[in-house]
XYZ file of C-alpha atoms in Angstrom:
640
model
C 108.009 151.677 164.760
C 109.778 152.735 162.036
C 113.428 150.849 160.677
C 115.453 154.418 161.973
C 113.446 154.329 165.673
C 113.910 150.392 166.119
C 117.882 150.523 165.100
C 118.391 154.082 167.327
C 119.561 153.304 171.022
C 121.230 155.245 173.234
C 124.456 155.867 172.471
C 124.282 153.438 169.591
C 122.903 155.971 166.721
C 122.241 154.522 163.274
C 121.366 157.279 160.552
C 119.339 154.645 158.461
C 116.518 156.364 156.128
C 113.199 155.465 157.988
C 111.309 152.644 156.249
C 107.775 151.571 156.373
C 108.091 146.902 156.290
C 106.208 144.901 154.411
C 105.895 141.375 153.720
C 104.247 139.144 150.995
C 102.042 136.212 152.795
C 103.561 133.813 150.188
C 107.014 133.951 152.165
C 105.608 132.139 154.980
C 103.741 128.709 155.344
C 100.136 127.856 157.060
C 97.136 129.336 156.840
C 96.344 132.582 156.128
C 95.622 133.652 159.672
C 98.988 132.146 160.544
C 100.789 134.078 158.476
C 99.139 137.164 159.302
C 99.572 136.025 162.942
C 103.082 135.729 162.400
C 104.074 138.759 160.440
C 102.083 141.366 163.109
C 103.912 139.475 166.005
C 107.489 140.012 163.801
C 106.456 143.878 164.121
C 106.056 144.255 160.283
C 103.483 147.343 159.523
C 102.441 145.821 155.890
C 101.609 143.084 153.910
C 101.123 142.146 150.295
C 97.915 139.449 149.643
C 99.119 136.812 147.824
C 95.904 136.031 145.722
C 96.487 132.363 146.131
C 96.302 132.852 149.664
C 93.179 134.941 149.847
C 91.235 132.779 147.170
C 92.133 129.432 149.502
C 90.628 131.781 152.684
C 87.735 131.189 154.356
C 87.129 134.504 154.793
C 85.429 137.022 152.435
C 87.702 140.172 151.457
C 85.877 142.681 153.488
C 85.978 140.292 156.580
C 89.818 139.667 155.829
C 90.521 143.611 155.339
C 88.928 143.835 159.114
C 91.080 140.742 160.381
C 94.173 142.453 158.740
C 93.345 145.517 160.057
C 92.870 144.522 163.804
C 96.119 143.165 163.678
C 97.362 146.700 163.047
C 98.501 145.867 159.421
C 97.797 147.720 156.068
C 97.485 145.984 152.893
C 100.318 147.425 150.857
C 99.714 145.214 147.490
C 97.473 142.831 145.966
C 99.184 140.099 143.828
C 99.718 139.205 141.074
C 97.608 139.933 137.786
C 99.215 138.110 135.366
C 99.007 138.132 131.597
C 97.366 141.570 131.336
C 98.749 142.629 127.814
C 98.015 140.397 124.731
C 98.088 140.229 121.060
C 95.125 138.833 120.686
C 92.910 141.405 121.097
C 89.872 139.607 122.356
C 92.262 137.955 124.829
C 93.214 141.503 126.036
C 89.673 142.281 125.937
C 88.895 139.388 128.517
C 91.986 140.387 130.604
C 90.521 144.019 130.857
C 86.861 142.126 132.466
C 88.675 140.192 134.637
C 90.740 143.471 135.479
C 87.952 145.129 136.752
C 86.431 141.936 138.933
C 89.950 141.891 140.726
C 89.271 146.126 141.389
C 85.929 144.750 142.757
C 88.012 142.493 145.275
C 90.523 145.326 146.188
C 87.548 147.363 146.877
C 86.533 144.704 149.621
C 89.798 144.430 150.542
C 90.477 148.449 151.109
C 93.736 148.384 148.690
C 94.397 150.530 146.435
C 97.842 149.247 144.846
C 97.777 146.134 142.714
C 100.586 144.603 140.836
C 100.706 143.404 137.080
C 103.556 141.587 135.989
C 105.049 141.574 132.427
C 103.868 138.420 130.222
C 105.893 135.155 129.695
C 103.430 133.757 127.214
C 104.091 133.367 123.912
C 100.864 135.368 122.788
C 102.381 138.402 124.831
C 102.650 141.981 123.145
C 105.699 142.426 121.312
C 105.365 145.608 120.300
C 105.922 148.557 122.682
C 102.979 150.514 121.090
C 100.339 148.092 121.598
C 101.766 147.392 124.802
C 101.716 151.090 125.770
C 98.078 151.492 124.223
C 97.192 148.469 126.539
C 98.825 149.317 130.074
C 97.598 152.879 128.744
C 94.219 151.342 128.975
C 94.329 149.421 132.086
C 96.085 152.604 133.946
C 92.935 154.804 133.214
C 90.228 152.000 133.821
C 92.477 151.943 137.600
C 92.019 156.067 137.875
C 88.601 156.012 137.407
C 88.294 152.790 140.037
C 90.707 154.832 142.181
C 93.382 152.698 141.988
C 96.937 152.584 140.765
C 98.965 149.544 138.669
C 102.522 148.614 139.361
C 104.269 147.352 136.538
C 107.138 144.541 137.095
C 109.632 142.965 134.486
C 109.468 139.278 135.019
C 112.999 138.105 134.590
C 111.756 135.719 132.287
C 108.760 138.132 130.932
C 108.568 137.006 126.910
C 109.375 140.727 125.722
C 109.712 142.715 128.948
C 112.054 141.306 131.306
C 113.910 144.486 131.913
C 113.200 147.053 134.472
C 114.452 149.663 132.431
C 112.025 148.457 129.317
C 109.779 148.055 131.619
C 110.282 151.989 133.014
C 109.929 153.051 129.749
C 106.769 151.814 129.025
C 105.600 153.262 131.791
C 106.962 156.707 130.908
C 105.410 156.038 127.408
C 101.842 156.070 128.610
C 102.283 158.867 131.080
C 98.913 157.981 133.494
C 100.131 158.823 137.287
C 98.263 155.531 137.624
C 100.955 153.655 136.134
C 104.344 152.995 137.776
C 106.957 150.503 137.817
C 107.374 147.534 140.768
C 111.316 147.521 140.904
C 111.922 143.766 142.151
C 115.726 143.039 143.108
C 115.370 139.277 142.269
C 114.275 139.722 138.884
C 117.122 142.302 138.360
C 120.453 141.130 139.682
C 119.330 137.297 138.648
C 119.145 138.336 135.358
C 122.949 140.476 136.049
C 121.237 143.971 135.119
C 122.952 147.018 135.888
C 120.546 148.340 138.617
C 122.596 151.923 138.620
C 119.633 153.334 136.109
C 117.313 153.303 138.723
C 118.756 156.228 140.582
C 117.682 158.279 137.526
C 114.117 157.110 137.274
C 111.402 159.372 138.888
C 110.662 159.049 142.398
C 107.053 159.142 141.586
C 106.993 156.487 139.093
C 108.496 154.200 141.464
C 105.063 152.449 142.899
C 106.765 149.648 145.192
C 109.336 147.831 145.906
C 110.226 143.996 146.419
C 113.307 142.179 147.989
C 114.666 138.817 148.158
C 118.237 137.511 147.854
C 119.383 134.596 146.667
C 122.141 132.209 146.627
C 124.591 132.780 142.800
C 123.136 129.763 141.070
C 123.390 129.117 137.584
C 120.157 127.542 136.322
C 116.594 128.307 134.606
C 115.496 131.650 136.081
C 111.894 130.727 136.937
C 113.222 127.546 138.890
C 115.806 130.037 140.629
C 113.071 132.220 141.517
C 110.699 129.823 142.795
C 112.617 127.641 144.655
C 115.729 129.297 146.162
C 115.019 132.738 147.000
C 116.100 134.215 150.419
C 116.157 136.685 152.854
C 118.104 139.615 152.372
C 121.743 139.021 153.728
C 121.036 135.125 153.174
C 122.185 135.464 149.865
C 125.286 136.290 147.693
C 122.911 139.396 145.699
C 124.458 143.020 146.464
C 121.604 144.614 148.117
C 123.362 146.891 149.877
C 124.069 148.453 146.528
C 120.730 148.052 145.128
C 119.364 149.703 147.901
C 122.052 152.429 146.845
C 120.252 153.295 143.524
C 116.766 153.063 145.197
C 117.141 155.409 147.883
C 118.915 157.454 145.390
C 115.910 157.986 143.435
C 113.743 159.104 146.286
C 111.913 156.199 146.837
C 110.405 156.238 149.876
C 107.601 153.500 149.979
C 107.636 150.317 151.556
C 110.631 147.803 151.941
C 108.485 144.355 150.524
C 109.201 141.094 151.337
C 108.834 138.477 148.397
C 110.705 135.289 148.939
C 109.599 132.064 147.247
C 111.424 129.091 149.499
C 110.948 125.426 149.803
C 112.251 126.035 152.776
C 109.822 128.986 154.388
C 107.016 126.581 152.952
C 107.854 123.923 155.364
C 109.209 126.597 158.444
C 107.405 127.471 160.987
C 105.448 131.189 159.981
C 106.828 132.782 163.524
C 110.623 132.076 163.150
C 110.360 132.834 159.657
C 108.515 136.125 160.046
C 110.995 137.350 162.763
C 113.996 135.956 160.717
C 112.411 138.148 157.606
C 111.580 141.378 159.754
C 115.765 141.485 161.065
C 116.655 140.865 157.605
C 115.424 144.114 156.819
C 117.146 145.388 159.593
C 120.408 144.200 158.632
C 119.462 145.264 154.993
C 118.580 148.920 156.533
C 122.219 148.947 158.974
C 124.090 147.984 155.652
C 122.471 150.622 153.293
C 122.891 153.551 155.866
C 126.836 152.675 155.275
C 126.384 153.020 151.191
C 123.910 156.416 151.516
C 126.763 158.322 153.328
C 124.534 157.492 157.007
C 126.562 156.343 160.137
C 126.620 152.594 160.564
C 126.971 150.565 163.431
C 129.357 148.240 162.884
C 129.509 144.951 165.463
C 131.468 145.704 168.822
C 135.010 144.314 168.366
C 135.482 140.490 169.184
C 138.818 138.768 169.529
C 139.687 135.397 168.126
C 138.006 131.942 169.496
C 139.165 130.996 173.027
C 136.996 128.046 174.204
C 134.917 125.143 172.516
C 132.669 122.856 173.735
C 132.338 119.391 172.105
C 129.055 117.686 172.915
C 130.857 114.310 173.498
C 128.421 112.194 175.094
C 129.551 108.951 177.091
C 130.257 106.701 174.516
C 132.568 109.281 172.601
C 133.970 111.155 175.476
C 136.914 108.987 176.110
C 137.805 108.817 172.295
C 137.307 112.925 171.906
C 139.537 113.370 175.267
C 142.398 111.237 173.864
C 142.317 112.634 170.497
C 142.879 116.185 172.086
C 145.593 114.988 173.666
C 147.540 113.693 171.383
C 147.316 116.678 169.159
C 148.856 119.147 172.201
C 146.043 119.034 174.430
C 146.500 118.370 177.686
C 143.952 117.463 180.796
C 143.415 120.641 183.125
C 140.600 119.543 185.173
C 137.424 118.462 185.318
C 134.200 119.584 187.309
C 132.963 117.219 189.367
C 129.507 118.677 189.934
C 128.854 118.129 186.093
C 131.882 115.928 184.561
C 132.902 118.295 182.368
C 136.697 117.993 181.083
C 138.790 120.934 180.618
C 141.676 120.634 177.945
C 144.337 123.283 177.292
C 146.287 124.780 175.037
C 148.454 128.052 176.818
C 145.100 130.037 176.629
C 142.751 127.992 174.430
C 140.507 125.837 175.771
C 138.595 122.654 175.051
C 135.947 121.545 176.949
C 134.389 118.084 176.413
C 130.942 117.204 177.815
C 130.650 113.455 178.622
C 126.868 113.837 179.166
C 125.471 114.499 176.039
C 125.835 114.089 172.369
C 123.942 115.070 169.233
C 122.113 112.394 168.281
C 122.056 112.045 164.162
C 121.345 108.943 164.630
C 118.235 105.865 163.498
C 115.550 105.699 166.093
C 116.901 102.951 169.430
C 120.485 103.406 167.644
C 122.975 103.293 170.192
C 124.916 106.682 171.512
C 125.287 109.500 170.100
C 127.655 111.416 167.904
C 129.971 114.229 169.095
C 129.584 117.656 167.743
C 131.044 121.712 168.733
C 128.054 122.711 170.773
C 129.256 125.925 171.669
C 132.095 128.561 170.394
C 133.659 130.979 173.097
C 134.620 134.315 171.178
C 136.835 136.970 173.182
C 135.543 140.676 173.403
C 136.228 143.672 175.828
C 133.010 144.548 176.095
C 130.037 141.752 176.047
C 127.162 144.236 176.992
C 127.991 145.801 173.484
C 127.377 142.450 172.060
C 123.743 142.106 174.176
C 122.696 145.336 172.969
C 123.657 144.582 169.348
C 121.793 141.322 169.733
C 118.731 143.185 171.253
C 119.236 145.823 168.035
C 118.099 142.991 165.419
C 115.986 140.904 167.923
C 117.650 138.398 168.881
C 117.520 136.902 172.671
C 120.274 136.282 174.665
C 120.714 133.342 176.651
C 121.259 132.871 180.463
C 124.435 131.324 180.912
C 125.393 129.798 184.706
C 128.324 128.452 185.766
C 129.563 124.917 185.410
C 126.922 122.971 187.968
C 124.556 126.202 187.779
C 125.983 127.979 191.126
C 126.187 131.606 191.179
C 129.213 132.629 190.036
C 130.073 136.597 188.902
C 132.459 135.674 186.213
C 129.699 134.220 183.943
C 127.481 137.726 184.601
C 129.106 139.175 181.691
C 129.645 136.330 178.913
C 126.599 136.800 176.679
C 125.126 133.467 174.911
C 123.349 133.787 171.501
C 121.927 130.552 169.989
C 122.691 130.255 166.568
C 120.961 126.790 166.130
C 119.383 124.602 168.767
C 122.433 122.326 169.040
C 125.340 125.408 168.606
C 125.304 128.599 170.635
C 127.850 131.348 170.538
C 129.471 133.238 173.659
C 131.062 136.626 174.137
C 133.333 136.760 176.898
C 135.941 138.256 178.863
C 139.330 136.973 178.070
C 139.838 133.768 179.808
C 142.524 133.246 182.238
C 143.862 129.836 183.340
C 142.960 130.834 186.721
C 139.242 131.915 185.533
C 138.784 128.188 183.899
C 140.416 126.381 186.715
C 137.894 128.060 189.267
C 135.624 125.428 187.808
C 137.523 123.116 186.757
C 138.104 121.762 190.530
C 139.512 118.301 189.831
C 143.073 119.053 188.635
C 145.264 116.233 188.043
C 148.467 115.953 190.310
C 150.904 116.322 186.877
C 148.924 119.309 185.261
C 151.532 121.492 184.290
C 151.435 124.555 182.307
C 152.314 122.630 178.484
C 154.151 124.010 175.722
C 151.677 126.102 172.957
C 151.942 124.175 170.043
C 148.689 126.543 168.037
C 148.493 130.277 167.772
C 144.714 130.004 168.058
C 141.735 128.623 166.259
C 142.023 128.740 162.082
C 138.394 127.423 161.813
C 135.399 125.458 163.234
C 133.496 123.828 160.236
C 129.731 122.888 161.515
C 126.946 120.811 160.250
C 123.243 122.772 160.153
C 119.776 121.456 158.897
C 117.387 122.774 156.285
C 115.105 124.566 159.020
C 118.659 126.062 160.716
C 120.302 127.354 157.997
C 118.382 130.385 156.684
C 118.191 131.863 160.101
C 122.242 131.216 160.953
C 123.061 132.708 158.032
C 121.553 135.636 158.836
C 122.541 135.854 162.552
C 125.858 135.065 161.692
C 125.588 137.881 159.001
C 123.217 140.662 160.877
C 124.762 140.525 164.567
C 128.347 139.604 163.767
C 128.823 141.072 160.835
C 130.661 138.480 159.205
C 130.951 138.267 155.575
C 129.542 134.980 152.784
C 132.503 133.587 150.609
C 131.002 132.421 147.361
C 129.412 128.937 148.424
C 130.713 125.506 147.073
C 128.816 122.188 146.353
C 131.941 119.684 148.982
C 131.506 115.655 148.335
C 131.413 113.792 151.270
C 130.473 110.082 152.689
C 126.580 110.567 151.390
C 126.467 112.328 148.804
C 127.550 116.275 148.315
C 126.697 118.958 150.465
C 126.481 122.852 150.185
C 129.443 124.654 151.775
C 129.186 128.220 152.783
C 132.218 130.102 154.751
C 131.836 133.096 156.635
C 134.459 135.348 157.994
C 135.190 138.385 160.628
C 138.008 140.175 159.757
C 139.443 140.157 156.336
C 141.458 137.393 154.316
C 144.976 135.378 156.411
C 144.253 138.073 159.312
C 140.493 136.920 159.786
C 139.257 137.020 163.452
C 136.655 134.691 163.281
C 135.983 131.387 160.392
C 133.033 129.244 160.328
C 132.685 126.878 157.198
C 128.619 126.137 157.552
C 127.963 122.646 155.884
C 124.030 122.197 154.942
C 123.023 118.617 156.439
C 120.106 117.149 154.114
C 117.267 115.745 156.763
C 116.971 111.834 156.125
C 113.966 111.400 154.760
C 112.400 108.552 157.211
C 111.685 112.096 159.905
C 115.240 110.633 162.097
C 117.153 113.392 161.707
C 120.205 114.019 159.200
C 121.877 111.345 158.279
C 125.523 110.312 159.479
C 128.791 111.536 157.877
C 130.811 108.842 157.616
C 133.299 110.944 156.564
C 133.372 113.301 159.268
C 131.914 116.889 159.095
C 132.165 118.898 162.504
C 135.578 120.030 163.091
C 137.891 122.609 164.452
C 141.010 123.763 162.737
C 143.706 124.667 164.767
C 146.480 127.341 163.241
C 149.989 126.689 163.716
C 153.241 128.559 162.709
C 155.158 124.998 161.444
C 152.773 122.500 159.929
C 155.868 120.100 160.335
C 156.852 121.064 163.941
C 153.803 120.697 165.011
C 153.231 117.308 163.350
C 156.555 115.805 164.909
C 155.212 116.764 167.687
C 151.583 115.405 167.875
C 153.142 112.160 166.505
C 155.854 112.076 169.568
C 152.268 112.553 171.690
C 150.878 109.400 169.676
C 148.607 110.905 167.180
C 148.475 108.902 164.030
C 147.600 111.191 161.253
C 144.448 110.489 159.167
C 146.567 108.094 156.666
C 146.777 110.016 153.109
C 147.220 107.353 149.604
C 150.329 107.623 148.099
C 149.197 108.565 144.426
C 147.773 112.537 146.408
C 152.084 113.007 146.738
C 152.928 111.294 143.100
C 150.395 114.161 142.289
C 151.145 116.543 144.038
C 154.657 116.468 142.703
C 153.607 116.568 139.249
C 151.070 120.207 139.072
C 152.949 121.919 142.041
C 156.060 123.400 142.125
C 157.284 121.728 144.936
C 160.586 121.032 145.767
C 160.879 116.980 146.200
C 162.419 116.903 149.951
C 159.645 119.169 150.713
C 156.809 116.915 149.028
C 158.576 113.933 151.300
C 158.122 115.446 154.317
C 154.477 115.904 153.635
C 154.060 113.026 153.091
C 155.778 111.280 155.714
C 153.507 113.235 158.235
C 150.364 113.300 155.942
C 150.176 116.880 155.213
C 148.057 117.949 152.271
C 148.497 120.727 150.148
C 147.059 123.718 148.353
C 148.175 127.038 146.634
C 146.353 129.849 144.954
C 146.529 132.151 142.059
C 148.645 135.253 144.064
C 150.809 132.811 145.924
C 149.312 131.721 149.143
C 149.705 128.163 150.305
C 147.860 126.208 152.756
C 149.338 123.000 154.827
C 146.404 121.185 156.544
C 146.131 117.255 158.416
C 143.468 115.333 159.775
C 142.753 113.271 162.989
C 141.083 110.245 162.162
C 137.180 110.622 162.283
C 135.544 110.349 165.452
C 132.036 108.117 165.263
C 131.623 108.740 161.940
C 131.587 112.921 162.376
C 134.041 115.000 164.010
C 137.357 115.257 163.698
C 140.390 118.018 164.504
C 142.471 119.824 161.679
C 145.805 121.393 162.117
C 146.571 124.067 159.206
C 149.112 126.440 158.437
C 148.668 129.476 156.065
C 151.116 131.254 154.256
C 151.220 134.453 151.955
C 148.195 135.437 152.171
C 145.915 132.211 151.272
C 142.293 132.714 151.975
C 140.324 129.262 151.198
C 139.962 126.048 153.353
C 141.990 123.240 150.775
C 138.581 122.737 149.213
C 140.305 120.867 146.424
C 141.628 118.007 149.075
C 137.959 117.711 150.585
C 137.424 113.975 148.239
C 140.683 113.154 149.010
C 140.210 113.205 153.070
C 136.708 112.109 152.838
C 137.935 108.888 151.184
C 140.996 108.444 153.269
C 138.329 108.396 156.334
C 136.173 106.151 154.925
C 139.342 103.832 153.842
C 140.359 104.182 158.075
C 136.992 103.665 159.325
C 136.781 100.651 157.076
């Protein structure tokens, strides 16, 4: 199935160029029946042979071609020849030998497209015309062998790490055997201008690569082995890439090649189906740049309902923390225990049953975390079929106590993790919640709103979750990366990513994703000290509404002394205005165009959540980054 049939449904047209997938087997860990396991169950129609992978193989080439073949696959590339060109010319002699034993192997193999990458080593061709005499050679010993060489610039090739050197050679020695391997990692890592490509011939483009990658600045090999990514994973433009591809006519294969410490360690199925919808979100997002109609993600309203996974021990602690920051107690179910708090139409739900457990092996409890985020929407079976677009399942949801119940019929559940799901549903209604909700206390009354709705939810996600979030969170929301940011907490520092619906002060939807390193002893991540899952409720006065949580008992997270001596010194704060921050224990931030952000902390619930109460102003788009050491310590000082 082709990327324009699989993204086409029903009323739903996408006008996306059609696109025959690919995938390289070195994206994905096991063996190499795994991974070919894996990518024809992901619905890819192609794969590249890692030679690594076929020289470990049991099987013989002409076995494997058969293996591949049942499968339905084709084998799009063979990979990589490396070190072709040389100026040493009995070196390049020996390289042309071991050329033709590698046609031998394609022959087996029933490929006719193999890839030679630009040299690195020091004893590489540095001059274009005994490089274009050499690939000249190589291109006609591949014509008579029936086969064809695609050239790619290594980002860190010794002479060639250009595509548009590398495009010229290529034109230079003018064998139709010889084209160029365009590779979006090894252009937009090394900041090239990848516009020229829209003027290269259509023809001489053999194949193309894709990976994305997080903005890192470090040795480019390192980047490229290590922490490559799916496409919409990363902070790369492929959308615009793909621009200046599809502008040249290209109309080959869309190739996977993603080098991960991560994927290495995955399991092969999640990753394959997580790589075979990144193409699909790469495919949705391109149609917008070629002029083709995109669709964009059914409309979704702000967050009205979170549950914390409390467990027993923190339950009590999570319930009275709610309340004391304008929360109050609307019911509870008594088939399942659950607690309702409320806000006018927000809702917090705490589960007593069960926590997250982060946690030693035969440690005690278990920490609270969000487990699940409601989102309003007008129309959840948009959302379903959106979800079914890019693969994704969605959940059964039941009522509280699993009884039958028509008002849950429509919300639709999408897991983004094992331990956080996300729900589309109908705008709630006190009476909707209170259906379930069938304890009420006597004194429930309707409370004053103190929050205009939900600024933020900042979560904590693992190594093997965060690839695959990112891209959910990217592909069937459509929310947009923020440049990421390296945040010190209790154990060390974390990566920070934020992701937003909607656009700047006015955004719909914020998540601030937090990468949890796994503790190393196999028991799970190891416990923030300093707090890490959160929610962030928005407010119109920060100081209103802190009057008023401390009239409901709420002691502020405690904030030193020397943060207002300097705050007063590099803002231009007005002093009565720095006292009253910090007589509630407000923190502060501005930014360059005038925004300002007012933000204060609950005290840190076992160890790892806690609730935030912001207030933004003018326009102010970050999260007070710059106060994260400052809150992490004052929650260690409290818990200590």
């Amino acid at each position: 199935m082709s990327l324009t049939q699989s993204l086409n449904g029903g009323a739903r047209d996408v006008a996306i160029p059609a696109a025959r997938t690919s995938i390289a087997t070195v994206c994905l860990s096991g063996t190499l029946d795994d991974k070919l396991d894996a990518i024809a169950a992901a619905g890819f129609g192609g794969v590249e042979i890692f030679e690594p992978d076929l020289v470990a193989s049991p099987r013989r080439p002409a076995e494997l071609a058969r293996a591949i073949g049942d499968r339905g696959l084709r084998i799009d590339l063979y990979q990589p020849f490396r070190d072709l060109d040389s100026d040493d010319l009995k070196r390049f002699d020996r390289n042309m030998i071991r050329l033709e034993r590698k046609f031998d192997v394609m022959d087996e193999l029933g490929c006719e497209l193999l890839l030679v990458c630009s040299s690195p080593l020091p004893s590489a061709a540095a001059d274009d015309a005994l490089l274009v005499d050499q690939l000249g050679a190589a291109a006609q010993r591949a014509a008579e062998r029936g086969k064809r060489i695609a050239y790619e610039a290594l980002a860190w090739g010794r002479h060639v790490n250009d595509y548009r050197h590398a495009a010229g050679i290529v034109a230079a020695v003018g064998n139709p055997a010889l084209g160029t391997c365009l590779d979006s990692f090894h252009i937009l890592s090394r900041g090239a201008d990848p516009s020229a490509i829209a003027d290269l011939p259509a023809d001489s483009i053999f194949f193309l690569q894709l990976a994305d990658a997080p903005q890192m600045t470090m040795d480019l090999l390192q980047w490229s082995r290590h922490h490559r990514c799916l496409p919409g994973q990363g902070n790369f433009d492929l959308t615009g890439f793909m621009h200046h591809v599809l502008a040249a006519g290209y109309d080959g294969p869309w190739s996977l090649e993603v080098f991960s410490d991560v994927f290495r360690h995955a399991d092969p199925e999640r990753t394959a189906r997580d790589a075979h919808r990144s193409l699909r979100y790469l495919a949705e997002s391109t149609g917008a740049s070629t002029g083709a109609r995109r669709a964009d993600p059914p409309v979704a309203g702000g967050v009205v309902s979170i549950r914390v996974a409390a467990g027993p021990t923190s339950a009590p602690a999570v319930g009275e923390t709610l309340r004391q920051i304008g929360f109050d107690l609307g019911g509870i179910d008594s088939r399942t225990g659950l607690q309702l708090y409320r806000d006018s139409d927000l809702a917090m739900v705490v589960d007593p049953t069960v926590g997250t457990v982060w946690t030693a092996p035969g440690a005690a409890g278990a920490t609270p975390t969000v487990a699940q985020i409601g989102l309003r929407t007008d129309d959840p079976a948009a959302w379903a079929a959106r979800a079914a677009e890019f693969d994704v399942p969605v959940a059964p949801v039941a009522a509280p106590g699993g009884s039958r119940d028509p008002s849950v019929a429509e919300v639709v559940r999408l897991d983004v993790t094992d331990a956080l799901s996300i729900d589309l549903r109908p705008a709630p209604s006190a009476a909707l919640w209170q259906r379930h909700f069938d304890l009420v206390p006597r004194t429930a009354t309707e409370p004053p709103s103190l929050y205009t709705g939900v600024d933020h939810v900042g979560i904590g996600m693992s190594p093997a979750d965060w690839e695959g979030a990112m891209l959910l969170l990217r592909s069937v929301f459509g929310m947009a990366v923020e440049d990421g940011l390296d945040v010190p907490d209790a154990v060390g520092t974390m990566r920070s990513q934020a992701l937003t619906s909607g656009d700047g002060e006015a955004a719909v939807v914020r998540f601030v994703a937090s990468l949890v390193p796994s503790r190393l002893d196999g028991a799970g991540p190891p416990r923030r000290r300093g707090g890490l899952t959160h929610v962030a409720f928005a407010c119109d006065d920060i100081i209103a509404t802190a009057r008023a949580c401390g009239e409901r008992g709420l002691s502020a997270l405690p904030i030193p002394e020397n943060y207002y001596d300097d705050l007063q010194a590099r803002c231009d704060l007005a002093p009565e205005i720095v006292d009253d921050l910090r007589r509630h224990h407000i923190l502060y931030d501005a930014d360059d165009t005038g925004g300002e952000f007012f933000h204060f902390f609950t005290p840190t619930i076992d160890d790892e959540l806690f609730f935030e109460v912001v207030c933004r102003r003018g326009g102010y788009r970050g999260y007070g980054e710059v106060n994260s050491p400052v809150r992490v310590a004052a929650a260690l000082a409290a818990g200590g």
